[in-house]
Amino acid sequence: MLSEVLLVSAPGKVILHGEHAVVHGKVALAVSLNLRTFLRLQPHSNGKVDLSLPNIGIKRAWDVARLQSLDTSFLEQGDVTTPTSEQVEKLKEVAGLPDDCAVTERLAVLAFLYLYLSICRKQRWTKEDLELINKWAFQGERMIHGNPSGVDNAVSTWGGALRYHQGKISSLKRSPALLILLTNTKVPRNTRALVAGVRNRLLKFPEIVAPLLTSIDAISLECERVLGEMGEAPAPEQYLVLEELIDMNQHHLNALGVGHASLDQLCQVTRARGLHSKLTGAGGGGCGITLLKPGLEQPEVEATKQALTSCGFDCLETSIGAPGVSIHSATSLDSRVQQALDGL
């Protein structure tokens, strides 16, 4: 039983290299993003379990007694299991959500209830604990996405950088923390349609598209090698290689048909300031990343962010290669994070 406030955070994730090629058996590199989701667990004596997810407007409460009376035989301690459709229906009944509830709200609440009823938390995490967290996080992903790759939960659990290849995930041992701009073009995209488009282009032009995918694979492998060499003491010439890889990958992704005018604009704005950018994820809009090399003055960074904002984009300065899931003391939190939590 939780006897004091527990603060936990986990990083976000971006794909560094290998988008779309990974679908065709090539290597992808995913890195943790130091834009973190924070969780505050706080004990109450009112007999209720309260859930507040302010970013998507959720505020729900359940009686502890009712939750304890549920048939949770499928949540016995042991191997992590996936709930059946019947068990998901039970969770929907417990959730008590209205029929017109938004999909994001419904899935978030179901994932929370499933994990809440399943997990017995510890406050000191061994490697075995992290492996268990990763398994449960994957089940949360399955509740929401159906058939996820396992990359998102692995990056959020372990942090740093990961290599994904044909279903196998491994950590890069010595990945440096790199400063980036993460820019949201705010252009919606359809990942399924973009993936299908690349597949159709491969079928139509196999001798053209297959070498592109092989080249993207080589870019991922070269980036993996360079990141391993950078370690704790990156050299300027290594940043130059990373910039070249970013440019080449972006051109390849455009050739695959997953670019967008908004992403071209992002690249043009940053290129005018000597910076290098590429899309991250499915493309067709969405987000892009810009590498910030050492020695770049803060006024230059701010001017770039302002230029991107003037295009109608949202732009955040952050870093990749961040720590994975972490426990925090209240005094260690950034003041903005603490204010946000206090406002819940």
PDB file of N, CA and C in Angstrom, residues 18-117:
ATOM      1  N   GLY A  18      15.609   5.426 -39.757  1.00  0.00           N
ATOM      2  CA  GLY A  18      15.028   4.124 -40.072  1.00  0.00           C
ATOM      3  C   GLY A  18      13.533   4.109 -40.262  1.00  0.00           C
ATOM      4  N   GLU A  19      12.892   5.310 -40.241  1.00  0.00           N
ATOM      5  CA  GLU A  19      11.451   5.347 -40.477  1.00  0.00           C
ATOM      6  C   GLU A  19      11.118   4.652 -41.796  1.00  0.00           C
ATOM      7  N   HIS A  20      10.036   3.931 -41.786  1.00  0.00           N
ATOM      8  CA  HIS A  20       9.498   3.229 -42.965  1.00  0.00           C
ATOM      9  C   HIS A  20      10.384   2.064 -43.401  1.00  0.00           C
ATOM     10  N   ALA A  21      11.701   2.258 -43.433  1.00  0.00           N
ATOM     11  CA  ALA A  21      12.575   1.140 -43.797  1.00  0.00           C
ATOM     12  C   ALA A  21      12.431  -0.002 -42.793  1.00  0.00           C
ATOM     13  N   VAL A  22      12.161   0.350 -41.530  1.00  0.00           N
ATOM     14  CA  VAL A  22      12.042  -0.679 -40.498  1.00  0.00           C
ATOM     15  C   VAL A  22      10.889  -1.629 -40.796  1.00  0.00           C
ATOM     16  N   VAL A  23       9.851  -1.139 -41.467  1.00  0.00           N
ATOM     17  CA  VAL A  23       8.711  -1.975 -41.828  1.00  0.00           C
ATOM     18  C   VAL A  23       9.129  -3.077 -42.805  1.00  0.00           C
ATOM     19  N   HIS A  24      10.227  -2.815 -43.526  1.00  0.00           N
ATOM     20  CA  HIS A  24      10.696  -3.753 -44.546  1.00  0.00           C
ATOM     21  C   HIS A  24      11.962  -4.491 -44.101  1.00  0.00           C
ATOM     22  N   GLY A  25      12.092  -4.668 -42.789  1.00  0.00           N
ATOM     23  CA  GLY A  25      13.165  -5.500 -42.253  1.00  0.00           C
ATOM     24  C   GLY A  25      14.486  -4.804 -42.040  1.00  0.00           C
ATOM     25  N   LYS A  26      14.512  -3.470 -42.123  1.00  0.00           N
ATOM     26  CA  LYS A  26      15.753  -2.728 -41.923  1.00  0.00           C
ATOM     27  C   LYS A  26      15.861  -2.244 -40.470  1.00  0.00           C
ATOM     28  N   VAL A  27      17.045  -1.714 -40.133  1.00  0.00           N
ATOM     29  CA  VAL A  27      17.310  -1.238 -38.775  1.00  0.00           C
ATOM     30  C   VAL A  27      16.702   0.147 -38.569  1.00  0.00           C
ATOM     31  N   ALA A  28      16.143   0.382 -37.377  1.00  0.00           N
ATOM     32  CA  ALA A  28      15.713   1.721 -36.962  1.00  0.00           C
ATOM     33  C   ALA A  28      16.363   2.055 -35.636  1.00  0.00           C
ATOM     34  N   LEU A  29      16.691   3.315 -35.455  1.00  0.00           N
ATOM     35  CA  LEU A  29      17.231   3.800 -34.186  1.00  0.00           C
ATOM     36  C   LEU A  29      16.203   4.712 -33.531  1.00  0.00           C
ATOM     37  N   ALA A  30      15.816   4.370 -32.309  1.00  0.00           N
ATOM     38  CA  ALA A  30      14.876   5.185 -31.535  1.00  0.00           C
ATOM     39  C   ALA A  30      15.606   5.740 -30.322  1.00  0.00           C
ATOM     40  N   VAL A  31      15.314   6.982 -29.970  1.00  0.00           N
ATOM     41  CA  VAL A  31      15.995   7.618 -28.837  1.00  0.00           C
ATOM     42  C   VAL A  31      14.970   8.228 -27.890  1.00  0.00           C
ATOM     43  N   SER A  32      15.313   8.199 -26.609  1.00  0.00           N
ATOM     44  CA  SER A  32      14.432   8.811 -25.616  1.00  0.00           C
ATOM     45  C   SER A  32      14.503  10.324 -25.731  1.00  0.00           C
ATOM     46  N   LEU A  33      13.395  10.956 -25.455  1.00  0.00           N
ATOM     47  CA  LEU A  33      13.233  12.400 -25.598  1.00  0.00           C
ATOM     48  C   LEU A  33      12.989  12.997 -24.220  1.00  0.00           C
ATOM     49  N   ASN A  34      13.799  13.990 -23.857  1.00  0.00           N
ATOM     50  CA  ASN A  34      13.701  14.526 -22.498  1.00  0.00           C
ATOM     51  C   ASN A  34      12.542  15.523 -22.349  1.00  0.00           C
ATOM     52  N   LEU A  35      11.401  15.161 -22.925  1.00  0.00           N
ATOM     53  CA  LEU A  35      10.112  15.798 -22.646  1.00  0.00           C
ATOM     54  C   LEU A  35       9.321  14.722 -21.925  1.00  0.00           C
ATOM     55  N   ARG A  36       9.182  14.848 -20.633  1.00  0.00           N
ATOM     56  CA  ARG A  36       8.774  13.735 -19.799  1.00  0.00           C
ATOM     57  C   ARG A  36       7.312  13.826 -19.379  1.00  0.00           C
ATOM     58  N   THR A  37       6.703  12.668 -19.226  1.00  0.00           N
ATOM     59  CA  THR A  37       5.375  12.562 -18.636  1.00  0.00           C
ATOM     60  C   THR A  37       5.547  12.249 -17.160  1.00  0.00           C
ATOM     61  N   PHE A  38       4.924  13.055 -16.305  1.00  0.00           N
ATOM     62  CA  PHE A  38       5.060  12.876 -14.859  1.00  0.00           C
ATOM     63  C   PHE A  38       3.794  12.260 -14.275  1.00  0.00           C
ATOM     64  N   LEU A  39       4.002  11.392 -13.321  1.00  0.00           N
ATOM     65  CA  LEU A  39       2.909  10.734 -12.599  1.00  0.00           C
ATOM     66  C   LEU A  39       3.093  10.998 -11.108  1.00  0.00           C
ATOM     67  N   ARG A  40       2.037  11.477 -10.473  1.00  0.00           N
ATOM     68  CA  ARG A  40       2.071  11.644  -9.012  1.00  0.00           C
ATOM     69  C   ARG A  40       1.055  10.696  -8.393  1.00  0.00           C
ATOM     70  N   LEU A  41       1.533   9.826  -7.538  1.00  0.00           N
ATOM     71  CA  LEU A  41       0.677   8.905  -6.791  1.00  0.00           C
ATOM     72  C   LEU A  41       0.600   9.401  -5.356  1.00  0.00           C
ATOM     73  N   GLN A  42      -0.603   9.672  -4.898  1.00  0.00           N
ATOM     74  CA  GLN A  42      -0.787  10.276  -3.582  1.00  0.00           C
ATOM     75  C   GLN A  42      -1.880   9.537  -2.826  1.00  0.00           C
ATOM     76  N   PRO A  43      -1.599   9.099  -1.600  1.00  0.00           N
ATOM     77  CA  PRO A  43      -2.614   8.360  -0.836  1.00  0.00           C
ATOM     78  C   PRO A  43      -3.745   9.271  -0.358  1.00  0.00           C
ATOM     79  N   HIS A  44      -4.962   8.711  -0.294  1.00  0.00           N
ATOM     80  CA  HIS A  44      -6.132   9.416   0.222  1.00  0.00           C
ATOM     81  C   HIS A  44      -6.865   8.500   1.193  1.00  0.00           C
ATOM     82  N   SER A  45      -7.678   9.097   2.041  1.00  0.00           N
ATOM     83  CA  SER A  45      -8.445   8.305   3.016  1.00  0.00           C
ATOM     84  C   SER A  45      -9.940   8.366   2.738  1.00  0.00           C
ATOM     85  N   ASN A  46     -10.309   8.738   1.504  1.00  0.00           N
ATOM     86  CA  ASN A  46     -11.730   8.889   1.180  1.00  0.00           C
ATOM     87  C   ASN A  46     -12.328   7.659   0.514  1.00  0.00           C
ATOM     88  N   GLY A  47     -11.532   6.574   0.425  1.00  0.00           N
ATOM     89  CA  GLY A  47     -12.049   5.345  -0.177  1.00  0.00           C
ATOM     90  C   GLY A  47     -12.193   5.408  -1.682  1.00  0.00           C
ATOM     91  N   LYS A  48     -11.512   6.359  -2.306  1.00  0.00           N
ATOM     92  CA  LYS A  48     -11.631   6.550  -3.755  1.00  0.00           C
ATOM     93  C   LYS A  48     -10.259   6.412  -4.420  1.00  0.00           C
ATOM     94  N   VAL A  49     -10.302   6.010  -5.694  1.00  0.00           N
ATOM     95  CA  VAL A  49      -9.137   6.091  -6.572  1.00  0.00           C
ATOM     96  C   VAL A  49      -9.445   7.196  -7.575  1.00  0.00           C
ATOM     97  N   ASP A  50      -8.663   8.258  -7.543  1.00  0.00           N
ATOM     98  CA  ASP A  50      -8.892   9.405  -8.428  1.00  0.00           C
ATOM     99  C   ASP A  50      -7.847   9.412  -9.538  1.00  0.00           C
ATOM    100  N   LEU A  51      -8.286   9.657 -10.754  1.00  0.00           N
ATOM    101  CA  LEU A  51      -7.394   9.752 -11.906  1.00  0.00           C
ATOM    102  C   LEU A  51      -7.564  11.126 -12.544  1.00  0.00           C
ATOM    103  N   SER A  52      -6.457  11.828 -12.715  1.00  0.00           N
ATOM    104  CA  SER A  52      -6.487  13.133 -13.371  1.00  0.00           C
ATOM    105  C   SER A  52      -5.435  13.145 -14.469  1.00  0.00           C
ATOM    106  N   LEU A  53      -5.887  13.298 -15.727  1.00  0.00           N
ATOM    107  CA  LEU A  53      -4.990  13.403 -16.880  1.00  0.00           C
ATOM    108  C   LEU A  53      -5.311  14.727 -17.580  1.00  0.00           C
ATOM    109  N   PRO A  54      -4.729  15.821 -17.096  1.00  0.00           N
ATOM    110  CA  PRO A  54      -5.152  17.155 -17.556  1.00  0.00           C
ATOM    111  C   PRO A  54      -4.916  17.408 -19.033  1.00  0.00           C
ATOM    112  N   ASN A  55      -3.893  16.776 -19.624  1.00  0.00           N
ATOM    113  CA  ASN A  55      -3.599  17.053 -21.039  1.00  0.00           C
ATOM    114  C   ASN A  55      -4.713  16.600 -21.969  1.00  0.00           C
ATOM    115  N   ILE A  56      -5.486  15.597 -21.550  1.00  0.00           N
ATOM    116  CA  ILE A  56      -6.600  15.140 -22.397  1.00  0.00           C
ATOM    117  C   ILE A  56      -7.938  15.289 -21.680  1.00  0.00           C
ATOM    118  N   GLY A  57      -7.941  16.082 -20.604  1.00  0.00           N
ATOM    119  CA  GLY A  57      -9.197  16.469 -19.965  1.00  0.00           C
ATOM    120  C   GLY A  57      -9.909  15.371 -19.205  1.00  0.00           C
ATOM    121  N   ILE A  58      -9.161  14.434 -18.617  1.00  0.00           N
ATOM    122  CA  ILE A  58      -9.788  13.331 -17.877  1.00  0.00           C
ATOM    123  C   ILE A  58      -9.726  13.596 -16.379  1.00  0.00           C
ATOM    124  N   LYS A  59     -10.864  13.436 -15.730  1.00  0.00           N
ATOM    125  CA  LYS A  59     -10.943  13.463 -14.268  1.00  0.00           C
ATOM    126  C   LYS A  59     -11.980  12.429 -13.878  1.00  0.00           C
ATOM    127  N   ARG A  60     -11.527  11.294 -13.308  1.00  0.00           N
ATOM    128  CA  ARG A  60     -12.427  10.199 -12.967  1.00  0.00           C
ATOM    129  C   ARG A  60     -12.117   9.721 -11.560  1.00  0.00           C
ATOM    130  N   ALA A  61     -13.112   9.060 -10.934  1.00  0.00           N
ATOM    131  CA  ALA A  61     -12.919   8.498  -9.590  1.00  0.00           C
ATOM    132  C   ALA A  61     -13.706   7.197  -9.478  1.00  0.00           C
ATOM    133  N   TRP A  62     -13.152   6.243  -8.721  1.00  0.00           N
ATOM    134  CA  TRP A  62     -13.803   4.948  -8.497  1.00  0.00           C
ATOM    135  C   TRP A  62     -13.697   4.574  -7.023  1.00  0.00           C
ATOM    136  N   ASP A  63     -14.683   3.845  -6.539  1.00  0.00           N
ATOM    137  CA  ASP A  63     -14.635   3.335  -5.169  1.00  0.00           C
ATOM    138  C   ASP A  63     -13.613   2.209  -5.090  1.00  0.00           C
ATOM    139  N   VAL A  64     -12.725   2.307  -4.115  1.00  0.00           N
ATOM    140  CA  VAL A  64     -11.722   1.255  -3.922  1.00  0.00           C
ATOM    141  C   VAL A  64     -12.403  -0.076  -3.649  1.00  0.00           C
ATOM    142  N   ALA A  65     -13.465  -0.039  -2.841  1.00  0.00           N
ATOM    143  CA  ALA A  65     -14.163  -1.283  -2.484  1.00  0.00           C
ATOM    144  C   ALA A  65     -14.700  -1.982  -3.732  1.00  0.00           C
ATOM    145  N   ARG A  66     -15.204  -1.191  -4.669  1.00  0.00           N
ATOM    146  CA  ARG A  66     -15.740  -1.796  -5.888  1.00  0.00           C
ATOM    147  C   ARG A  66     -14.623  -2.415  -6.721  1.00  0.00           C
ATOM    148  N   LEU A  67     -13.508  -1.721  -6.808  1.00  0.00           N
ATOM    149  CA  LEU A  67     -12.386  -2.266  -7.569  1.00  0.00           C
ATOM    150  C   LEU A  67     -11.872  -3.555  -6.945  1.00  0.00           C
ATOM    151  N   GLN A  68     -11.850  -3.581  -5.595  1.00  0.00           N
ATOM    152  CA  GLN A  68     -11.355  -4.770  -4.911  1.00  0.00           C
ATOM    153  C   GLN A  68     -12.307  -5.950  -5.056  1.00  0.00           C
ATOM    154  N   SER A  69     -13.581  -5.670  -5.340  1.00  0.00           N
ATOM    155  CA  SER A  69     -14.563  -6.752  -5.463  1.00  0.00           C
ATOM    156  C   SER A  69     -14.574  -7.381  -6.850  1.00  0.00           C
ATOM    157  N   LEU A  70     -13.826  -6.796  -7.769  1.00  0.00           N
ATOM    158  CA  LEU A  70     -13.812  -7.323  -9.136  1.00  0.00           C
ATOM    159  C   LEU A  70     -13.151  -8.696  -9.187  1.00  0.00           C
ATOM    160  N   ASP A  71     -13.562  -9.485 -10.156  1.00  0.00           N
ATOM    161  CA  ASP A  71     -12.888 -10.741 -10.440  1.00  0.00           C
ATOM    162  C   ASP A  71     -11.616 -10.418 -11.214  1.00  0.00           C
ATOM    163  N   THR A  72     -10.487 -10.427 -10.504  1.00  0.00           N
ATOM    164  CA  THR A  72      -9.210 -10.086 -11.141  1.00  0.00           C
ATOM    165  C   THR A  72      -8.303 -11.313 -11.213  1.00  0.00           C
ATOM    166  N   SER A  73      -8.910 -12.475 -11.382  1.00  0.00           N
ATOM    167  CA  SER A  73      -8.108 -13.702 -11.457  1.00  0.00           C
ATOM    168  C   SER A  73      -7.135 -13.665 -12.635  1.00  0.00           C
ATOM    169  N   PHE A  74      -7.499 -12.897 -13.677  1.00  0.00           N
ATOM    170  CA  PHE A  74      -6.597 -12.806 -14.822  1.00  0.00           C
ATOM    171  C   PHE A  74      -5.419 -11.875 -14.556  1.00  0.00           C
ATOM    172  N   LEU A  75      -5.408 -11.246 -13.374  1.00  0.00           N
ATOM    173  CA  LEU A  75      -4.333 -10.326 -13.024  1.00  0.00           C
ATOM    174  C   LEU A  75      -3.454 -10.885 -11.919  1.00  0.00           C
ATOM    175  N   GLU A  76      -3.451 -12.197 -11.738  1.00  0.00           N
ATOM    176  CA  GLU A  76      -2.623 -12.823 -10.717  1.00  0.00           C
ATOM    177  C   GLU A  76      -1.161 -12.469 -10.968  1.00  0.00           C
ATOM    178  N   GLN A  77      -0.372 -12.417  -9.867  1.00  0.00           N
ATOM    179  CA  GLN A  77       1.047 -12.158 -10.019  1.00  0.00           C
ATOM    180  C   GLN A  77       1.683 -13.287 -10.814  1.00  0.00           C
ATOM    181  N   GLY A  78       2.680 -12.944 -11.566  1.00  0.00           N
ATOM    182  CA  GLY A  78       3.347 -13.919 -12.420  1.00  0.00           C
ATOM    183  C   GLY A  78       3.631 -13.286 -13.760  1.00  0.00           C
ATOM    184  N   ASP A  79       3.596 -14.080 -14.811  1.00  0.00           N
ATOM    185  CA  ASP A  79       3.891 -13.556 -16.132  1.00  0.00           C
ATOM    186  C   ASP A  79       2.868 -12.501 -16.535  1.00  0.00           C
ATOM    187  N   VAL A  80       3.338 -11.504 -17.246  1.00  0.00           N
ATOM    188  CA  VAL A  80       2.458 -10.460 -17.757  1.00  0.00           C
ATOM    189  C   VAL A  80       1.548 -11.059 -18.821  1.00  0.00           C
ATOM    190  N   THR A  81       0.258 -10.809 -18.679  1.00  0.00           N
ATOM    191  CA  THR A  81      -0.700 -11.393 -19.613  1.00  0.00           C
ATOM    192  C   THR A  81      -1.519 -10.306 -20.289  1.00  0.00           C
ATOM    193  N   THR A  82      -2.052 -10.637 -21.430  1.00  0.00           N
ATOM    194  CA  THR A  82      -2.913  -9.718 -22.166  1.00  0.00           C
ATOM    195  C   THR A  82      -4.365 -10.023 -21.844  1.00  0.00           C
ATOM    196  N   PRO A  83      -5.174  -9.014 -21.506  1.00  0.00           N
ATOM    197  CA  PRO A  83      -6.574  -9.282 -21.175  1.00  0.00           C
ATOM    198  C   PRO A  83      -7.354  -9.735 -22.395  1.00  0.00           C
ATOM    199  N   THR A  84      -8.334 -10.583 -22.148  1.00  0.00           N
ATOM    200  CA  THR A  84      -9.205 -11.029 -23.231  1.00  0.00           C
ATOM    201  C   THR A  84     -10.230  -9.932 -23.529  1.00  0.00           C
ATOM    202  N   SER A  85     -10.943 -10.101 -24.630  1.00  0.00           N
ATOM    203  CA  SER A  85     -11.966  -9.112 -24.987  1.00  0.00           C
ATOM    204  C   SER A  85     -13.055  -9.047 -23.920  1.00  0.00           C
ATOM    205  N   GLU A  86     -13.372 -10.211 -23.300  1.00  0.00           N
ATOM    206  CA  GLU A  86     -14.378 -10.222 -22.235  1.00  0.00           C
ATOM    207  C   GLU A  86     -13.892  -9.411 -21.027  1.00  0.00           C
ATOM    208  N   GLN A  87     -12.602  -9.536 -20.709  1.00  0.00           N
ATOM    209  CA  GLN A  87     -12.058  -8.799 -19.571  1.00  0.00           C
ATOM    210  C   GLN A  87     -12.003  -7.301 -19.856  1.00  0.00           C
ATOM    211  N   VAL A  88     -11.741  -6.953 -21.101  1.00  0.00           N
ATOM    212  CA  VAL A  88     -11.770  -5.541 -21.477  1.00  0.00           C
ATOM    213  C   VAL A  88     -13.175  -4.980 -21.321  1.00  0.00           C
ATOM    214  N   GLU A  89     -14.185  -5.790 -21.680  1.00  0.00           N
ATOM    215  CA  GLU A  89     -15.570  -5.353 -21.508  1.00  0.00           C
ATOM    216  C   GLU A  89     -15.879  -5.107 -20.035  1.00  0.00           C
ATOM    217  N   LYS A  90     -15.342  -5.961 -19.140  1.00  0.00           N
ATOM    218  CA  LYS A  90     -15.532  -5.746 -17.699  1.00  0.00           C
ATOM    219  C   LYS A  90     -14.915  -4.418 -17.270  1.00  0.00           C
ATOM    220  N   LEU A  91     -13.724  -4.138 -17.793  1.00  0.00           N
ATOM    221  CA  LEU A  91     -13.072  -2.877 -17.461  1.00  0.00           C
ATOM    222  C   LEU A  91     -13.901  -1.690 -17.939  1.00  0.00           C
ATOM    223  N   LYS A  92     -14.536  -1.831 -19.103  1.00  0.00           N
ATOM    224  CA  LYS A  92     -15.392  -0.750 -19.614  1.00  0.00           C
ATOM    225  C   LYS A  92     -16.564  -0.498 -18.677  1.00  0.00           C
ATOM    226  N   GLU A  93     -17.120  -1.591 -18.124  1.00  0.00           N
ATOM    227  CA  GLU A  93     -18.224  -1.442 -17.178  1.00  0.00           C
ATOM    228  C   GLU A  93     -17.763  -0.696 -15.935  1.00  0.00           C
ATOM    229  N   VAL A  94     -16.594  -1.071 -15.431  1.00  0.00           N
ATOM    230  CA  VAL A  94     -16.058  -0.421 -14.233  1.00  0.00           C
ATOM    231  C   VAL A  94     -15.751   1.046 -14.511  1.00  0.00           C
ATOM    232  N   ALA A  95     -15.217   1.320 -15.698  1.00  0.00           N
ATOM    233  CA  ALA A  95     -14.834   2.691 -16.033  1.00  0.00           C
ATOM    234  C   ALA A  95     -16.028   3.632 -16.008  1.00  0.00           C
ATOM    235  N   GLY A  96     -17.200   3.108 -16.420  1.00  0.00           N
ATOM    236  CA  GLY A  96     -18.411   3.928 -16.386  1.00  0.00           C
ATOM    237  C   GLY A  96     -18.370   5.111 -17.319  1.00  0.00           C
ATOM    238  N   LEU A  97     -17.728   4.953 -18.469  1.00  0.00           N
ATOM    239  CA  LEU A  97     -17.619   6.065 -19.415  1.00  0.00           C
ATOM    240  C   LEU A  97     -18.874   6.169 -20.283  1.00  0.00           C
ATOM    241  N   PRO A  98     -19.283   7.365 -20.649  1.00  0.00           N
ATOM    242  CA  PRO A  98     -20.464   7.525 -21.509  1.00  0.00           C
ATOM    243  C   PRO A  98     -20.194   7.003 -22.914  1.00  0.00           C
ATOM    244  N   ASP A  99     -21.263   6.702 -23.639  1.00  0.00           N
ATOM    245  CA  ASP A  99     -21.127   6.146 -24.990  1.00  0.00           C
ATOM    246  C   ASP A  99     -20.427   7.106 -25.942  1.00  0.00           C
ATOM    247  N   ASP A 100     -20.613   8.399 -25.735  1.00  0.00           N
ATOM    248  CA  ASP A 100     -20.007   9.372 -26.650  1.00  0.00           C
ATOM    249  C   ASP A 100     -18.615   9.819 -26.202  1.00  0.00           C
ATOM    250  N   CYS A 101     -18.022   9.055 -25.306  1.00  0.00           N
ATOM    251  CA  CYS A 101     -16.689   9.379 -24.801  1.00  0.00           C
ATOM    252  C   CYS A 101     -15.672   9.335 -25.949  1.00  0.00           C
ATOM    253  N   ALA A 102     -14.740  10.285 -25.977  1.00  0.00           N
ATOM    254  CA  ALA A 102     -13.705  10.320 -27.013  1.00  0.00           C
ATOM    255  C   ALA A 102     -12.833   9.073 -26.933  1.00  0.00           C
ATOM    256  N   VAL A 103     -12.345   8.634 -28.086  1.00  0.00           N
ATOM    257  CA  VAL A 103     -11.534   7.411 -28.137  1.00  0.00           C
ATOM    258  C   VAL A 103     -10.296   7.529 -27.260  1.00  0.00           C
ATOM    259  N   THR A 104      -9.633   8.680 -27.319  1.00  0.00           N
ATOM    260  CA  THR A 104      -8.405   8.848 -26.528  1.00  0.00           C
ATOM    261  C   THR A 104      -8.700   8.729 -25.038  1.00  0.00           C
ATOM    262  N   GLU A 105      -9.821   9.304 -24.598  1.00  0.00           N
ATOM    263  CA  GLU A 105     -10.180   9.243 -23.180  1.00  0.00           C
ATOM    264  C   GLU A 105     -10.500   7.810 -22.774  1.00  0.00           C
ATOM    265  N   ARG A 106     -11.291   7.128 -23.600  1.00  0.00           N
ATOM    266  CA  ARG A 106     -11.676   5.754 -23.267  1.00  0.00           C
ATOM    267  C   ARG A 106     -10.456   4.838 -23.159  1.00  0.00           C
ATOM    268  N   LEU A 107      -9.557   4.926 -24.137  1.00  0.00           N
ATOM    269  CA  LEU A 107      -8.384   4.053 -24.136  1.00  0.00           C
ATOM    270  C   LEU A 107      -7.456   4.373 -22.964  1.00  0.00           C
ATOM    271  N   ALA A 108      -7.298   5.655 -22.655  1.00  0.00           N
ATOM    272  CA  ALA A 108      -6.426   6.035 -21.543  1.00  0.00           C
ATOM    273  C   ALA A 108      -6.963   5.498 -20.218  1.00  0.00           C
ATOM    274  N   VAL A 109      -8.267   5.619 -20.022  1.00  0.00           N
ATOM    275  CA  VAL A 109      -8.867   5.145 -18.774  1.00  0.00           C
ATOM    276  C   VAL A 109      -8.779   3.625 -18.671  1.00  0.00           C
ATOM    277  N   LEU A 110      -9.048   2.919 -19.763  1.00  0.00           N
ATOM    278  CA  LEU A 110      -8.963   1.456 -19.730  1.00  0.00           C
ATOM    279  C   LEU A 110      -7.540   0.988 -19.454  1.00  0.00           C
ATOM    280  N   ALA A 111      -6.568   1.636 -20.090  1.00  0.00           N
ATOM    281  CA  ALA A 111      -5.174   1.273 -19.848  1.00  0.00           C
ATOM    282  C   ALA A 111      -4.804   1.518 -18.388  1.00  0.00           C
ATOM    283  N   PHE A 112      -5.264   2.660 -17.822  1.00  0.00           N
ATOM    284  CA  PHE A 112      -4.972   2.949 -16.419  1.00  0.00           C
ATOM    285  C   PHE A 112      -5.571   1.887 -15.496  1.00  0.00           C
ATOM    286  N   LEU A 113      -6.838   1.585 -15.699  1.00  0.00           N
ATOM    287  CA  LEU A 113      -7.497   0.606 -14.825  1.00  0.00           C
ATOM    288  C   LEU A 113      -6.831  -0.763 -14.915  1.00  0.00           C
ATOM    289  N   TYR A 114      -6.498  -1.164 -16.118  1.00  0.00           N
ATOM    290  CA  TYR A 114      -5.856  -2.471 -16.301  1.00  0.00           C
ATOM    291  C   TYR A 114      -4.528  -2.521 -15.557  1.00  0.00           C
ATOM    292  N   LEU A 115      -3.710  -1.472 -15.717  1.00  0.00           N
ATOM    293  CA  LEU A 115      -2.404  -1.459 -15.060  1.00  0.00           C
ATOM    294  C   LEU A 115      -2.546  -1.261 -13.552  1.00  0.00           C
ATOM    295  N   TYR A 116      -3.490  -0.423 -13.125  1.00  0.00           N
ATOM    296  CA  TYR A 116      -3.702  -0.193 -11.696  1.00  0.00           C
ATOM    297  C   TYR A 116      -4.068  -1.489 -10.992  1.00  0.00           C
ATOM    298  N   LEU A 117      -4.947  -2.269 -11.601  1.00  0.00           N
ATOM    299  CA  LEU A 117      -5.400  -3.505 -10.982  1.00  0.00           C
ATOM    300  C   LEU A 117      -4.364  -4.626 -11.086  1.00  0.00           C
TER     301      LEU A 117
END
